[in-house]
XYZ file of C-alpha atoms in Angstrom:
597
model
C 117.686 78.916 114.099
C 114.286 78.049 115.971
C 115.909 79.017 119.822
C 112.393 80.858 120.366
C 111.560 83.496 123.286
C 108.337 83.751 124.486
C 108.058 86.676 126.863
C 105.111 87.542 126.782
C 103.686 84.821 128.474
C 99.796 83.338 127.405
C 98.030 84.422 130.374
C 95.031 86.582 129.580
C 95.930 90.048 130.406
C 94.763 91.726 127.951
C 90.963 91.973 130.005
C 92.376 93.387 133.024
C 94.037 95.640 130.835
C 93.954 99.633 132.328
C 91.508 101.890 130.273
C 92.358 103.646 127.291
C 91.516 107.449 127.105
C 91.239 109.609 124.040
C 95.201 110.814 124.309
C 96.845 107.056 125.124
C 94.777 105.516 121.772
C 94.714 107.160 119.734
C 97.045 110.696 119.638
C 99.893 109.009 121.545
C 99.693 105.130 121.556
C 101.913 102.100 121.871
C 100.188 99.701 120.632
C 101.972 98.682 116.571
C 98.046 98.186 114.800
C 97.509 102.074 115.795
C 100.982 102.470 115.221
C 100.699 101.267 112.177
C 97.257 102.941 110.874
C 98.932 106.808 112.017
C 102.272 105.896 109.732
C 99.349 105.351 107.156
C 97.250 108.459 107.371
C 100.694 109.794 107.876
C 102.469 108.589 104.421
C 99.253 109.420 102.383
C 99.002 112.757 103.573
C 102.281 113.237 102.493
C 101.965 111.248 100.205
C 98.232 113.846 98.231
C 101.645 116.515 98.822
C 104.473 114.684 96.471
C 102.048 114.048 93.649
C 100.844 117.724 93.353
C 103.924 118.804 93.144
C 104.589 116.490 90.066
C 101.291 117.040 89.018
C 102.437 120.985 88.792
C 105.983 120.625 87.607
C 104.811 118.420 85.174
C 102.041 121.277 83.551
C 105.486 123.514 83.884
C 107.171 121.835 81.339
C 104.772 120.462 78.821
C 103.015 124.271 78.873
C 106.291 126.020 79.718
C 105.935 130.433 80.217
C 102.514 129.697 80.127
C 100.651 131.894 83.108
C 98.488 128.794 84.870
C 95.823 129.750 87.766
C 96.990 126.779 89.696
C 100.553 128.456 89.749
C 99.383 131.830 90.860
C 97.111 129.907 93.571
C 99.684 127.185 95.461
C 102.943 129.121 93.929
C 101.939 132.872 95.064
C 104.798 135.027 94.480
C 107.298 132.312 92.990
C 104.414 132.338 90.414
C 103.805 136.211 89.052
C 101.067 136.635 86.828
C 100.727 132.431 87.359
C 104.299 132.055 85.966
C 106.226 129.548 87.891
C 110.040 130.820 88.518
C 113.355 128.813 88.057
C 114.130 128.759 91.465
C 111.163 126.896 92.583
C 110.803 124.693 89.798
C 113.801 122.487 91.342
C 112.751 123.680 94.425
C 109.573 121.442 93.471
C 111.538 118.578 92.210
C 113.337 118.326 95.561
C 110.797 118.495 98.172
C 108.588 115.916 95.815
C 111.898 113.340 95.726
C 112.465 113.260 99.354
C 108.722 113.276 100.070
C 108.030 109.749 97.845
C 111.168 108.137 98.742
C 111.376 109.043 102.420
C 108.211 109.831 104.114
C 105.877 107.549 101.344
C 107.636 104.925 100.741
C 110.407 104.761 103.115
C 108.236 105.326 106.709
C 104.460 105.342 104.329
C 105.209 101.660 103.383
C 107.798 100.266 106.295
C 106.381 101.727 109.270
C 102.862 100.864 108.013
C 103.304 97.328 107.197
C 106.230 96.165 109.682
C 103.885 97.266 112.672
C 100.745 95.470 111.399
C 102.797 92.276 110.496
C 105.621 91.494 112.501
C 103.965 91.244 116.038
C 100.696 89.496 114.417
C 102.612 86.907 111.957
C 105.376 85.946 114.300
C 102.434 85.323 117.715
C 103.492 88.562 119.870
C 101.552 90.262 122.068
C 103.146 93.335 120.403
C 106.885 94.958 119.693
C 109.110 94.239 121.495
C 109.005 97.941 122.919
C 105.819 100.032 122.537
C 107.535 102.959 123.901
C 110.395 103.224 121.270
C 107.847 102.534 118.515
C 104.961 105.510 119.940
C 108.968 108.017 119.582
C 109.893 106.487 116.220
C 106.477 107.274 115.163
C 106.512 110.876 116.468
C 110.125 111.527 115.136
C 109.066 110.867 111.826
C 105.578 112.826 112.513
C 108.020 116.537 113.539
C 110.335 115.451 110.644
C 107.308 115.517 108.350
C 106.302 119.042 109.872
C 110.066 120.327 109.658
C 109.944 119.480 105.547
C 106.499 121.369 104.880
C 107.239 124.123 106.814
C 110.566 124.142 104.613
C 107.773 125.048 101.993
C 107.252 128.156 103.648
C 110.501 130.319 104.254
C 110.636 133.857 102.426
C 113.989 132.523 100.859
C 111.932 128.964 99.311
C 112.354 125.159 100.284
C 115.774 123.412 99.574
C 116.893 123.279 96.137
C 119.471 120.923 94.996
C 117.203 118.238 94.241
C 116.701 115.390 96.639
C 120.540 113.883 96.759
C 121.508 117.463 97.632
C 124.831 117.709 96.034
C 126.955 120.382 97.352
C 128.086 123.104 96.651
C 124.186 123.602 96.046
C 123.270 122.645 98.997
C 126.551 123.784 101.039
C 126.791 127.413 100.553
C 124.173 129.241 101.887
C 124.754 132.169 99.124
C 124.280 130.006 96.339
C 121.200 130.289 95.735
C 117.551 131.349 97.369
C 116.829 127.618 98.226
C 120.311 127.156 99.634
C 119.548 129.355 102.463
C 116.680 128.338 105.883
C 114.870 125.795 103.476
C 118.100 123.793 102.700
C 118.933 124.252 106.414
C 114.617 122.499 107.673
C 115.840 119.776 105.084
C 118.779 118.491 106.581
C 117.445 119.056 110.547
C 114.251 116.937 108.655
C 116.660 114.353 107.224
C 118.609 114.003 110.023
C 115.419 113.368 112.599
C 113.638 111.057 109.804
C 117.183 108.791 110.282
C 117.156 108.509 114.028
C 112.942 107.642 113.838
C 113.972 104.972 110.851
C 117.258 103.535 112.930
C 114.762 103.663 116.354
C 111.698 101.215 114.671
C 114.336 99.677 112.402
C 116.037 98.292 115.516
C 112.467 97.295 117.477
C 111.609 95.187 113.928
C 115.211 92.811 114.340
C 114.402 92.361 117.450
C 110.828 91.854 118.097
C 111.378 88.940 115.119
C 114.591 87.491 116.484
C 113.494 87.284 120.118
C 109.281 86.905 120.023
C 108.202 84.558 117.887
C 106.018 82.120 119.449
C 106.305 78.457 119.425
C 106.870 76.766 116.643
C 107.451 79.846 114.143
C 110.665 78.823 113.230
C 112.956 81.392 111.107
C 111.899 78.943 107.698
C 108.410 79.136 109.078
C 107.801 83.083 108.801
C 105.745 84.380 105.379
C 107.660 86.225 103.056
C 106.236 89.599 104.471
C 108.587 88.788 107.780
C 111.604 88.154 106.177
C 111.205 91.154 103.850
C 110.672 93.825 107.101
C 113.753 91.909 108.875
C 116.568 92.073 106.128
C 114.628 95.775 105.312
C 115.717 96.469 108.107
C 119.250 95.454 108.569
C 120.101 97.009 105.865
C 118.315 100.123 107.163
C 120.226 100.555 110.331
C 124.224 99.298 107.945
C 123.233 102.736 105.709
C 121.131 105.084 107.300
C 123.534 106.378 109.526
C 125.776 106.809 106.883
C 123.703 109.070 105.113
C 122.710 111.074 108.811
C 126.854 111.863 108.911
C 126.858 113.012 105.084
C 124.214 116.136 106.420
C 125.402 116.714 109.573
C 129.387 117.487 107.742
C 127.088 118.912 105.337
C 125.324 121.369 108.201
C 128.959 121.703 109.637
C 130.127 123.542 105.952
C 127.410 125.401 106.192
C 127.143 126.662 109.500
C 130.425 126.490 111.057
C 133.000 126.753 108.227
C 134.379 123.814 107.547
C 135.679 122.819 104.308
C 134.684 118.840 104.432
C 132.992 119.262 100.337
C 134.169 122.725 99.444
C 137.394 123.406 97.471
C 138.079 126.278 94.921
C 135.046 128.139 95.243
C 134.266 130.735 93.033
C 131.471 133.416 94.397
C 131.196 136.318 90.562
C 134.298 136.379 90.089
C 135.650 136.647 94.096
C 137.255 133.916 95.768
C 135.508 132.066 99.144
C 137.932 130.864 101.921
C 137.241 127.238 101.446
C 140.199 124.157 100.666
C 141.111 120.526 100.683
C 137.571 118.941 100.376
C 135.502 117.251 97.804
C 131.885 116.873 96.482
C 132.581 113.412 95.254
C 132.989 112.669 98.984
C 129.567 113.472 99.207
C 128.060 112.040 96.806
C 129.329 108.792 98.251
C 128.294 109.360 101.226
C 124.789 109.356 100.059
C 124.358 106.870 97.480
C 126.029 104.504 99.968
C 122.522 105.050 102.243
C 120.972 106.076 98.240
C 121.199 102.731 96.755
C 120.270 100.198 99.659
C 117.378 103.242 100.185
C 115.965 101.717 97.062
C 116.197 98.266 98.401
C 114.267 99.591 101.548
C 111.650 100.794 100.058
C 110.922 97.580 97.641
C 111.841 94.860 100.025
C 108.925 95.368 101.958
C 106.396 95.485 98.479
C 108.249 92.147 97.183
C 107.460 90.632 100.913
C 103.821 91.924 100.647
C 103.534 90.820 97.046
C 104.630 86.902 97.635
C 102.346 86.638 100.590
C 98.922 87.885 98.396
C 100.499 86.167 95.175
C 99.999 82.931 97.245
C 97.092 83.497 99.227
C 94.847 85.014 95.860
C 96.137 82.072 93.734
C 95.826 79.390 96.195
C 98.743 77.951 95.358
C 101.753 76.788 97.838
C 104.036 80.327 96.870
C 106.867 78.508 94.792
C 111.232 78.537 96.138
C 110.629 79.801 99.770
C 113.532 78.578 100.803
C 115.303 80.909 96.745
C 113.115 84.355 97.875
C 114.541 83.719 101.724
C 117.949 83.283 99.969
C 117.249 86.262 97.346
C 116.879 88.615 99.449
C 119.559 87.847 101.371
C 121.352 88.630 98.820
C 120.249 91.777 97.835
C 120.947 92.899 101.055
C 124.539 92.161 100.948
C 125.212 93.201 97.364
C 122.735 96.230 97.760
C 125.986 97.625 100.139
C 128.612 97.700 97.289
C 127.025 98.694 93.953
C 126.143 102.689 94.855
C 129.169 103.494 92.206
C 127.146 102.959 89.894
C 125.270 106.139 90.239
C 129.085 107.784 90.017
C 129.908 106.918 86.271
C 130.634 110.433 85.151
C 132.447 111.766 88.294
C 135.249 111.365 87.449
C 135.814 107.671 88.539
C 138.544 105.727 87.460
C 137.864 103.325 84.907
C 138.965 100.833 86.473
C 136.569 101.185 89.430
C 132.956 101.633 87.239
C 133.989 98.071 85.616
C 133.843 96.747 89.458
C 130.827 98.620 90.372
C 129.354 97.262 86.878
C 130.130 94.029 87.247
C 128.331 94.077 91.801
C 125.003 96.432 89.210
C 124.530 93.145 87.585
C 125.072 90.323 89.776
C 122.200 92.437 92.133
C 119.482 91.839 88.029
C 120.410 88.033 89.520
C 118.535 87.621 92.696
C 115.963 89.831 91.433
C 115.009 87.449 88.901
C 114.621 84.825 90.471
C 111.942 86.807 92.632
C 110.499 87.564 89.306
C 110.387 84.415 87.625
C 109.047 82.786 91.252
C 106.263 84.801 91.327
C 105.445 84.071 87.940
C 105.685 80.561 88.727
C 102.898 80.743 91.796
C 100.982 82.505 89.686
C 100.817 78.850 86.977
C 97.861 77.413 87.184
C 97.064 78.618 90.329
C 93.333 79.325 91.320
C 93.506 82.990 91.181
C 91.537 85.257 92.894
C 91.356 89.004 90.515
C 91.040 91.469 93.294
C 92.076 94.646 93.602
C 95.230 93.237 95.598
C 95.564 90.925 92.734
C 95.522 92.772 90.455
C 98.836 95.797 92.444
C 100.601 92.211 92.865
C 100.286 91.662 89.568
C 101.445 95.293 88.303
C 103.985 95.456 90.288
C 105.646 92.108 88.748
C 104.518 93.965 85.776
C 106.645 97.286 86.893
C 109.484 95.722 88.734
C 110.783 93.716 85.468
C 110.038 97.017 82.615
C 111.906 99.636 84.641
C 114.520 96.615 85.852
C 115.409 95.878 82.429
C 116.273 99.232 81.896
C 118.693 99.296 84.860
C 120.874 97.221 83.573
C 121.871 99.591 80.623
C 122.143 102.217 83.694
C 123.964 99.659 85.615
C 126.506 99.069 82.395
C 129.534 102.250 82.814
C 130.035 102.774 79.558
C 126.470 102.394 77.999
C 125.511 105.486 81.011
C 127.555 107.701 79.271
C 124.868 109.096 77.145
C 122.069 108.773 78.882
C 123.386 109.427 82.267
C 120.487 112.442 84.244
C 118.322 112.152 81.621
C 114.927 111.868 81.284
C 115.594 107.455 80.753
C 117.194 107.848 84.723
C 113.485 109.153 85.596
C 111.868 106.428 83.590
C 113.960 103.514 85.194
C 113.728 104.335 89.034
C 110.471 105.538 89.098
C 109.248 101.936 87.734
C 111.264 99.731 89.021
C 111.028 101.398 92.767
C 108.574 104.891 92.770
C 105.546 103.016 91.175
C 106.240 99.071 91.779
C 106.839 99.962 95.686
C 104.017 101.733 95.323
C 101.575 98.964 93.955
C 103.170 96.854 96.430
C 101.700 99.351 98.821
C 98.287 99.736 97.725
C 97.983 95.235 97.377
C 99.393 95.542 100.877
C 96.600 98.157 101.698
C 93.336 96.186 100.064
C 94.403 92.388 101.354
C 95.823 94.086 105.049
C 92.576 97.024 105.235
C 90.297 94.471 107.119
C 92.935 93.020 109.666
C 92.942 97.002 110.315
C 89.905 98.879 110.546
C 87.772 95.662 110.859
C 85.887 96.668 107.295
C 85.877 95.751 103.849
C 86.835 98.311 101.468
C 84.791 98.958 98.126
C 85.943 96.183 95.168
C 85.048 98.077 92.091
C 86.093 100.628 92.843
C 89.684 99.043 93.815
C 89.470 98.094 90.330
C 88.719 101.089 88.599
C 91.495 102.790 91.046
C 94.137 100.174 89.340
C 93.439 99.954 86.278
C 93.627 104.250 85.861
C 96.805 104.125 87.814
C 97.933 101.301 85.628
C 97.146 102.736 82.246
C 98.724 106.201 82.779
C 101.985 104.461 84.964
C 102.417 104.146 81.597
C 101.736 105.848 80.248
C 104.033 108.624 82.366
C 107.895 106.952 82.419
C 107.242 104.365 79.016
C 107.547 107.857 77.174
C 110.544 108.562 79.167
C 112.856 106.127 78.207
C 112.457 107.790 74.577
C 112.986 111.322 75.073
C 115.771 110.563 77.483
C 117.767 108.165 74.703
C 116.826 112.216 72.653
C 119.429 113.351 75.487
C 116.242 115.453 77.333
C 118.169 116.213 80.970
C 116.179 116.069 83.328
C 114.966 118.480 86.027
C 115.183 122.039 83.619
C 112.344 123.986 84.409
C 111.898 124.466 80.628
C 113.762 123.522 76.680
C 112.468 125.853 75.023
C 115.542 127.317 74.578
C 116.631 124.373 72.772
C 115.312 123.573 69.002
C 117.268 120.143 70.052
C 114.329 119.259 71.631
C 111.259 121.054 69.493
C 110.993 117.531 68.333
C 109.773 116.218 72.212
C 107.554 119.778 73.413
C 104.402 116.822 71.766
C 105.862 113.884 74.061
C 106.462 116.057 77.049
C 102.547 117.453 76.207
C 101.294 113.577 76.272
C 102.878 112.506 79.463
C 102.199 115.421 81.887
C 98.229 114.466 80.549
C 98.722 110.853 82.203
C 100.624 112.623 84.350
C 97.113 114.931 85.255
C 95.068 111.957 85.242
C 96.754 109.400 87.211
C 96.834 112.544 89.956
C 93.122 112.537 89.669
C 92.313 109.616 89.648
C 93.863 108.612 93.430
C 90.727 110.629 94.890
C 88.836 107.558 93.717
C 91.114 105.460 96.313
C 91.333 108.156 98.801
C 88.116 108.405 99.213
C 87.274 104.147 99.508
C 90.276 104.620 102.536
C 88.729 107.331 104.072
C 84.390 106.583 103.515
C 85.400 102.808 103.436
C 86.269 103.055 107.181
C 82.601 103.726 108.286
C 80.751 102.797 105.254
C 82.387 99.304 104.222
C 80.982 96.198 104.922
C 81.745 94.933 107.810
C 84.903 91.506 107.325
C 84.941 88.444 108.653
C 87.793 86.934 110.807
C 89.399 85.474 107.664
C 87.921 87.870 104.180
C 90.764 86.220 102.124
C 91.052 81.950 103.544
C 95.038 82.878 104.143
C 97.234 80.801 106.938
C 99.171 83.657 108.221
C 98.503 83.521 112.007
C 97.683 87.113 111.726
C 93.981 86.140 110.744
C 93.745 84.180 113.802
C 93.140 87.036 115.332
C 89.806 88.502 116.857
C 87.939 91.242 113.727
C 87.814 94.073 117.003
C 91.570 95.245 118.237
C 92.168 93.776 121.142
C 95.581 94.853 123.176
C 97.902 91.648 123.292
C 95.857 90.894 119.717
C 94.811 87.506 121.524
C 92.302 87.417 123.711
C 93.516 84.200 125.720
C 96.708 81.972 125.078
C 99.045 82.411 121.527
C 98.333 80.136 118.864
C 101.523 77.827 118.646
C 102.346 76.613 114.996
C 102.830 73.467 113.876
C 102.944 74.403 110.281
C 104.951 76.669 107.041
C 103.215 79.617 106.167
C 102.008 78.578 102.380
C 100.186 75.134 103.191
C 97.683 76.122 100.398
C 95.460 73.737 97.976
C 96.920 70.993 100.357
C 95.834 67.349 99.454
C 93.903 65.325 102.251
C 92.449 68.599 103.793
C 88.623 69.664 102.555
C 89.673 73.320 102.299
C 91.647 75.071 100.042
C 94.212 76.458 102.789
C 95.225 74.986 106.823
C 96.231 77.883 109.311
C 99.663 77.696 110.508
C 97.982 77.105 113.705
C 96.608 73.913 112.951
C 98.580 70.494 114.671
C 99.152 68.219 111.400
C 97.085 65.300 111.199
C 98.598 61.865 111.645
C 100.224 60.317 108.870
C 100.688 64.259 106.786
C 104.601 65.362 106.483
C 105.070 68.932 106.558
C 106.032 70.629 102.637
C 109.300 70.330 102.025
C 109.990 73.960 100.977
């Protein structure tokens, strides 16, 4: 386990590094710290687009058939006289889901923090391959550009839901959103998957090969464990989605029938035979469920690190935390069928997937209890990063509890494809991962930009976001249990749902306020880069190696030799030391024992 290669040497090679131009430093950079910032800014901009879309379709649900100036301005021909077209509603839902799940919470979160922290926390000069790292980012950027360009094609962007089930996605003539927009969606996702795989392989090799002397696997911070296991899940499951996308492209453009059979359009029978749309569901969800953990595990790692640092206590149950990360990774690949309970699945198979789904609640609960125990009797530093970390635990628990209902094949039938599902996965995966991302940004911003974020704006951002997030998604559980289906652009044709109209208005108002609150964060983020208070080397008094590097970014991270590691990463409030933290590169004193964790 602790056999460690140090291929980067301990020489002062960075002093003699060649002069960088603007292009090599900021655009085609191979420095992991700059690539992390590129991921973060790109992910943030994509997030703004995704949130704007969600506000638009929420306004449509709250006030259907009513003219809206915003629709007229942004949607043009898709909103004649300011009334949103039914087709574009589904397109907005589709692109919103795709952007938030893949471009913000997968690339924005993993891409930023894996790149920033892996070399810094394991004691490496850079990633194993800086060139592959750069290629990974630019493939991600190209896929973003293609996805956004699909919004401007004449027939409209992809409109089959973010899960793009056939036949809607497999027949170009099925609807406006099944044409060129859908093709661009598939091309964009294929390039995104290539980017993700290159990044993941790089992270895995770096963690295995480039740890500094003394940095055994059991001395790694939980952040690195989380990024490492996330990368492994990505390598295992993303190729399956790539194969599904390629088969779908063949069905669409080359006349094959992988996912199509016995299709009639306007009374005319099409030539497709022998395919199965359920096969696509299996392929999609074999990635789609591990994807949930690809999104949430990095956030779990960030939260574990921030909670230990901000409660001035060692993380509780370090080895149990690692074991639960590994258990989640394994179990995430055998639960995908719980998305398909009403697809005609054999009830026995449904019971198997119910069992594995309820099993994955155990490692998740271990993590939740360990976070709560870490906070218990700690010297809590309630900075914005800590608040978002505690918010993460809250939404992870509340969102996770409804997963027990959805994971049960008998109970799921009543609430499948209703707003109950929306409420569940937005809380447990969307909001939780977003909180983890915000926590990470508030905590590591000084390491990225050398300046501090404004603390008071951080508090304002947290409280408005936290109240609005529950204001949006908590009532959705109830309208879901009342039977309101997801993805309907209006419910006014169903007298059954008239009583739920006011609830939908309340949800939309919370969504608008919550969306606008992110302007506070964006202002804080971009203004603090230039005018924020200058950061000291170790502003949070943390133990991990990234805080031993100078505030100014240099190529190779450390100006001299790479520090050696003598202890685990959570020596907070250790008896016998003057300070309430002992960095990992401080040798053990005579008679001092390394903590058994």
